[in-house]
Amino acid sequence: MATTERRYVITFGCPDRTGIVAKIASFLADEGGWIVEAAYHTDPDTGWFFTRQEVRADSLPYGVEELRERFIPIAASLDADGDAEGGASGLHWRIDDTGARRRVVLLVSREGHCLYDLLGRVASGELDVDVSAVIGNHDVLADITRAHGIPFHHVPFGREPEDKADSFKRIADIVDAHDPHAIVLARFMQILPSELCEAWAGRALNIHHSFLPSFMGAKPYHRAYQRGVKLIGATCHYVTADLDEGPIVEQDVIRVDHGDAITDLVRKGRDIEKVVLARGLRWHLENRVLVHAGRTVVF
Amino acid sequence: MATTERRYVITFGCPDRTGIVAKIASFLADEGGWIVEAAYHTDPDTGWFFTRQEVRADSLPYGVEELRERFIPIAASLDADGDAEGGASGLHWRIDDTGARRRVVLLVSREGHCLYDLLGRVASGELDVDVSAVIGNHDVLADITRAHGIPFHHVPFGREPEDKADSFKRIADIVDAHDPHAIVLARFMQILPSELCEAWAGRALNIHHSFLPSFMGAKPYHRAYQRGVKLIGATCHYVTADLDEGPIVEQDVIRVDHGDAITDLVRKGRDIEKVVLARGLRWHLENRVLVHAGRTVVF
Amino acid sequence: MATTERRYVITFGCPDRTGIVAKIASFLADEGGWIVEAAYHTDPDTGWFFTRQEVRADSLPYGVEELRERFIPIAASLDADGDAEGGASGLHWRIDDTGARRRVVLLVSREGHCLYDLLGRVASGELDVDVSAVIGNHDVLADITRAHGIPFHHVPFGREPEDKADSFKRIADIVDAHDPHAIVLARFMQILPSELCEAWAGRALNIHHSFLPSFMGAKPYHRAYQRGVKLIGATCHYVTADLDEGPIVEQDVIRVDHGDAITDLVRKGRDIEKVVLARGLRWHLENRVLVHAGRTVVF
Amino acid sequence: MATTERRYVITFGCPDRTGIVAKIASFLADEGGWIVEAAYHTDPDTGWFFTRQEVRADSLPYGVEELRERFIPIAASLDADGDAEGGASGLHWRIDDTGARRRVVLLVSREGHCLYDLLGRVASGELDVDVSAVIGNHDVLADITRAHGIPFHHVPFGREPEDKADSFKRIADIVDAHDPHAIVLARFMQILPSELCEAWAGRALNIHHSFLPSFMGAKPYHRAYQRGVKLIGATCHYVTADLDEGPIVEQDVIRVDHGDAITDLVRKGRDIEKVVLARGLRWHLENRVLVHAGRTVVF
C-alpha cells in the first residue's frame, strides 16, 4: 500500500487440486497482467489452496470493476464461491484496488501508547490510511487525537447493562457511518457485544497484552508475573464472540526477569503491543491476511 | 563452573531489612574474601531479599567447611534459617565449592535431540559436569550414550499402574545411587509420581515443549498448530507434583508461520528445547537459580 | 525514575580490591540507608569495579547534598577520584536525586518516527522527563512538537562550512540554555563538530540505523541491502568525535528477507530504532549507564 | 527432504516479464503435475524473476529425466539458459529428485560443537543426509565421528605454504571422491585456496562466528568484546575467494551484556553458530537457496 504504483490485489481460496495456479496465471497473462508479487499456500489439513497476487494496474487495459467481472468465471470454475465485492463473511476471493484510500476507526480507553504509535505512523506516512475517527470511552486522548486533525468522539460507558448497550449503539453508529476497512481496538477496555463481533467480522482487530493462549482475559501482566514467566508477549487477533480466541494475526515477545516488577512488565509489554498491532493492522490493510478454519494465512 | 579458578558460591535468602549487604560483605571482607561476582534482588511482593556471591577460594585462609561454620551466626542473625549443607527443601542459604565435581543423571525416552545436545556440550567441555548415568524407558539412545562412555540403563515401562510404580522404583534406585546435583528429564515422556517429585524437589529439571503456561500437558505442538500461534516455545522448569506448573527457570521462542506443518513445528521447536534446557541446567549447576514463592530468581 | 518513591542513585567506579562492597554497604547501613536496588560488576580486563545503588531517600536523616558530602571520604579511600556533582568527563562517582526533574533536548531533521515515539512516551507518562526543546534543521516536525506543548526551534543549515558552524553555534546556545541531562540526536542528519562532542560528552545520545560496527556512516540500509544481510539493526551510542564509534548503550535487530526492498528495510528498521533509542535514553536518564574504556556497563 | 513423499524440485531464474508463472504452471498442469509448494520472487534491482516449485513425483507419468528433457524448451523460451543437470556455476534452472540421497562432507578443526550438533541431527533423523566423510586437520574429533559410523580422515596441516597446498590437495581428493551436494566448513580454521572456492562454488558452506559484515576475519568474539556490542551473531554463507564476503544464507544473534567475558561470548555464540549452520545446510540441501548478484533468495 505504501507504494505509489497502483495495483490490484487478488486474494483467493478454493479446494486444492492440480492446475489452479496455471488457470489464474494464464488468465492474468492473457489479459497482459504483470504480477509484481505472488504467494501461494496449501493447507494440508483442510485441503484448501490460498493465493494472493498483486498486479500492476497499468498493465491491464481496463479497471478493477471489469477485472472482477472477468474473474468471476475463473473463480466459479475453481469452486471458489464468493463475492466479487469481497464481503468479509463469505470471503473466498476478492480483488482490491490500492488506488482507493483505506479508512480505519480506532477505539480507545485511557491507555494511549497504541494510539500515539498509530498516529505517529500515519503522520510520518509509514501507514498509508485515513484515520476517520477515534472513539474513546474516556476523553483523556481527545487532545492528541485532535492535534492530528482527527475527530475524537467521547462515548462514556455507564455501569448498567442497558447503559453499555446504549454506548455500543452510539459507537456502532459512528463506526458504520465511515464504513471502515478496519476497526481497531487499540487497548479499548470494553468487551464487544456479540452482534458487533458479527457485524464487524474480519474487520475488527484487537491487541491483547499477552502471548495468547496464555493469560486470556483480564490482567494478563499480573498473571504473567505471578506465574514467573521469562518472556511476555502481545497478540493481534481478529475479534470474535469468543473472548481472546479469534484468529491470530501476529504475536511477539520480549524478555523479562526476576528484577521486573509488574509495572516493568506493563512498560516493556507496551513496546511489543505497539509493534504487533501496527504490523497486524498493516497486513490487514494490505489484504495479506486470509482467515480459514480459525487460523490465518499471512502472505 | 567452566572457570578453572576455584570458588565458593554463597546463595542466600532472608526477609528484607537494612544492612544485609553490609553484614555479609563485611563478614567476607574481614576474612579476606575476594568477591568476584555478586548479585542481589529484593522481591517487593514477598518482602524477601536474595543474594548470590562468588568468592575466590584462595582468598580465604580456610576451606568451605569452615566458611559454612563461620557463616552460620551471620545467617542466623538475619533470620535465614536453613541448612549449611544446602538441603533443597529447607533452603534459605547454602555454600558450594566449585572444586567439587557436579553429577547429573538424565532420563530419556525415544526422542534424542536433547540428549545428543547435552552429550555434545559435555564432550566439548562446555558443560562441566559428570553424566553419571542415562536412564531410558526405551533403548534407542543406548548406543550413542555408551559411545560417550556413559552407562545407559534401560528401564521399560509396562501399562499397568503397578508396573509403572515398579519401573519408577528401579529408576529411583539408580538415580539415588549417584546422589546427583540434577536429575534432567530430557524429553522423558513419563509423568513422575508425586513421591519422586518431592524426593527430588529443587533438583529435577524438565523441558516442556511449549511456552508455558500455554499448552500444558500432552501434544503441545499439535495444539499450537490448531490455535494458529505465530511463535512456539519451550520451557525449562523444576518438576513439582502439579504437572507443568513448577517454577520456570528459562523460556525461549521461535517464529513459525502458516507454511509450517506440525512436523515443522516439532523440528523448529527442538532447537529451542535444546538451548533452553542447556541454559537452565547450566544455571542450576552453577547455583544461579533460587526458588521462592513458586517463582525463580536467576542470578 | 518512573517510581514515585524518591531515591538517591549512587554510581561508582574504582580499581578493584577486596572490601569495596563492605565499605560502601556499611557506610549506608550506618546511616540507616535502605538499599532498594543494587548492582555490581568487575571488569577483569581493566581491573575496575563498578556499582550502582538506589537508596530510599526517606531512609536517610538528611538530603542528597549531605549524602554527597559524607560519601567523599569513602570514595577517596577507594581511590575513586571524581566529582560529587557528577561531571560527565571526570566521572568516577556521582549521587543523583530522583526527586529532581530530568531535562532533555531533542535534535531532529525530517524523519519523525523517533520524535513521535519519544513524545508519545512522555505524553503517556512512560518516560518521566521534561522535553525542554526540540531543535530541527528542517521545520516539518514543528507542528507536532508544539501540539505537545514543547517549543520547537528551526535552525536551518547552509551548505558552506561557515554556515554550518553558525548553525551549530545557535544549536549549542539553545541546548546549553537548558543544561539538559541528555541531548538526543533523534535521526538528526548532521555530524556534530568535535567541540560539541566534547562539550556534551557523556550526555549526547545518537541512534544509528545499523547494527554497529556494520555499516558505519551514510546510507546503512542501502548497504545492508547490497550485502544481503538477513537481519538489520539499530544502535544507540554516546556521541564521540569518532563518527559512529562511541560507546554502545543498546542494540537490537529485526529479521528481513529477500522479499524486502530497501524501503521495507527502512520501514522495519524504524521500529527497532525507536525502541532502541527509547531504551537507551531511559537507562541514561536513570543513571544506569557507566562508561569505561570505550564500553558501557548497563546496570 | 524430511518428507517421505517423493518430489521433484524445480528452481528457476530468468529475466522478469509477464507470463512466466503462467507458462511454467501451465506446462506442469498439462502434464498433470501437482504442485505442493511454490514460491516466487522478483528482484526489482536486477529485473530478475526466481521461482522454486515442488511437484509430487507420482503426479507425473514419467521420471525426473524426462521432466528435465521436457522442461528444456520452456526454459529456453524464457531465456533461462542453463543446465538441466543443474551445474552449480551456470545455474539458471535445475530439477532435483528428493528420492535421491544427498551426501555431505564436513571439514573440521578442533572445535566440536558444530560437528556434534550436525551428527546429532543426522542420527535423530532430523537432517536427512548421508555424511560421507569428516575431514579434520586435527584428530580430536575422530572418535565421536567414528562412533556415529562415519569415516574420519585426519589431514594435518604443515606451516609451510607447500605443505598447506599438499594438505588441500589431499582434502580435495577425499571430497571429490564423494561428489557431495554440500561441503560444510564446520568451524574449519583454514582458509580455502581460491581454486577450491571455485571448484566447490555454490556447494561450500561456511559458518562464521560473527554477524557479518561485522568482524570479518580472525578472532571475531575478541573484537566484539572490545567494541562492546550488545548482541553477538553468526553467519552461514557460501564460500567465495573473498574471505567472509560470500552470499549470506542465514544469520542470527544472541544478547550479551557487560557481565559476559570473552569466554562467555564464545560459549553463547556456539549456540547460535550451531543453529545457523544447521538451518543454512538444511535449506541448501532442500534447494531453497538461489544465489544471484551476490545475494541469496531463500525460498
mmCIF file of N, CA and C in Angstrom, chain A residues 6 8 29 70 77 99 138 140 153 196 199-200 202 215 222 234 258 296:
data_model
loop_
_atom_site.group_PDB
_atom_site.id
_atom_site.type_symbol
_atom_site.label_atom_id
_atom_site.label_comp_id
_atom_site.label_asym_id
_atom_site.label_seq_id
_atom_site.Cartn_x
_atom_site.Cartn_y
_atom_site.Cartn_z
ATOM 1 N N ARG A 6 0.042 1.986 -8.534
ATOM 2 C CA ARG A 6 -1.290 1.444 -8.289
ATOM 3 C C ARG A 6 -1.358 -0.036 -8.664
ATOM 4 N N TYR A 8 -3.716 -3.920 -8.336
ATOM 5 C CA TYR A 8 -4.906 -4.684 -7.967
ATOM 6 C C TYR A 8 -4.451 -5.897 -7.163
ATOM 7 N N ALA A 29 -2.087 -13.563 -17.552
ATOM 8 C CA ALA A 29 -1.141 -13.384 -18.647
ATOM 9 C C ALA A 29 -1.868 -13.033 -19.946
ATOM 10 N N ARG A 70 -14.501 -10.170 -15.036
ATOM 11 C CA ARG A 70 -13.880 -11.210 -15.842
ATOM 12 C C ARG A 70 -13.343 -12.370 -14.993
ATOM 13 N N SER A 77 -15.150 -21.680 -11.786
ATOM 14 C CA SER A 77 -14.638 -22.954 -12.307
ATOM 15 C C SER A 77 -13.741 -23.650 -11.289
ATOM 16 N N GLY A 99 -5.399 1.928 -5.295
ATOM 17 C CA GLY A 99 -5.621 3.346 -5.544
ATOM 18 C C GLY A 99 -6.751 3.923 -4.706
ATOM 19 N N HIS A 138 -13.242 7.050 27.471
ATOM 20 C CA HIS A 138 -12.739 8.154 28.297
ATOM 21 C C HIS A 138 -12.271 9.236 27.327
ATOM 22 N N VAL A 140 -9.410 11.231 27.786
ATOM 23 C CA VAL A 140 -8.039 11.699 28.022
ATOM 24 C C VAL A 140 -7.206 11.761 26.743
ATOM 25 N N HIS A 153 -14.476 11.170 19.335
ATOM 26 C CA HIS A 153 -15.819 11.043 19.900
ATOM 27 C C HIS A 153 -15.738 10.434 21.289
ATOM 28 N N LEU A 196 -21.928 -6.983 17.502
ATOM 29 C CA LEU A 196 -20.904 -6.175 16.829
ATOM 30 C C LEU A 196 -19.755 -7.053 16.323
ATOM 31 N N ALA A 199 -21.116 -8.256 13.121
ATOM 32 C CA ALA A 199 -21.260 -7.224 12.093
ATOM 33 C C ALA A 199 -19.894 -6.810 11.547
ATOM 34 N N TRP A 200 -18.888 -6.842 12.401
ATOM 35 C CA TRP A 200 -17.544 -6.386 12.005
ATOM 36 C C TRP A 200 -16.586 -7.559 11.773
ATOM 37 N N GLY A 202 -14.018 -10.067 10.619
ATOM 38 C CA GLY A 202 -12.978 -9.943 9.609
ATOM 39 C C GLY A 202 -12.447 -8.536 9.447
ATOM 40 N N PHE A 215 -2.916 -16.519 29.418
ATOM 41 C CA PHE A 215 -3.451 -15.317 30.050
ATOM 42 C C PHE A 215 -4.531 -14.630 29.232
ATOM 43 N N HIS A 222 -0.349 -9.109 35.339
ATOM 44 C CA HIS A 222 -0.325 -9.566 36.719
ATOM 45 C C HIS A 222 -0.175 -11.079 36.797
ATOM 46 N N ALA A 234 2.549 -10.113 23.246
ATOM 47 C CA ALA A 234 1.331 -9.443 22.816
ATOM 48 C C ALA A 234 0.823 -10.151 21.576
ATOM 49 N N HIS A 258 13.574 -11.686 36.905
ATOM 50 C CA HIS A 258 13.050 -11.577 38.264
ATOM 51 C C HIS A 258 13.108 -10.154 38.793
ATOM 52 N N THR A 296 -4.934 -17.994 10.548
ATOM 53 C CA THR A 296 -4.673 -17.033 9.484
ATOM 54 C C THR A 296 -3.524 -17.499 8.594
#
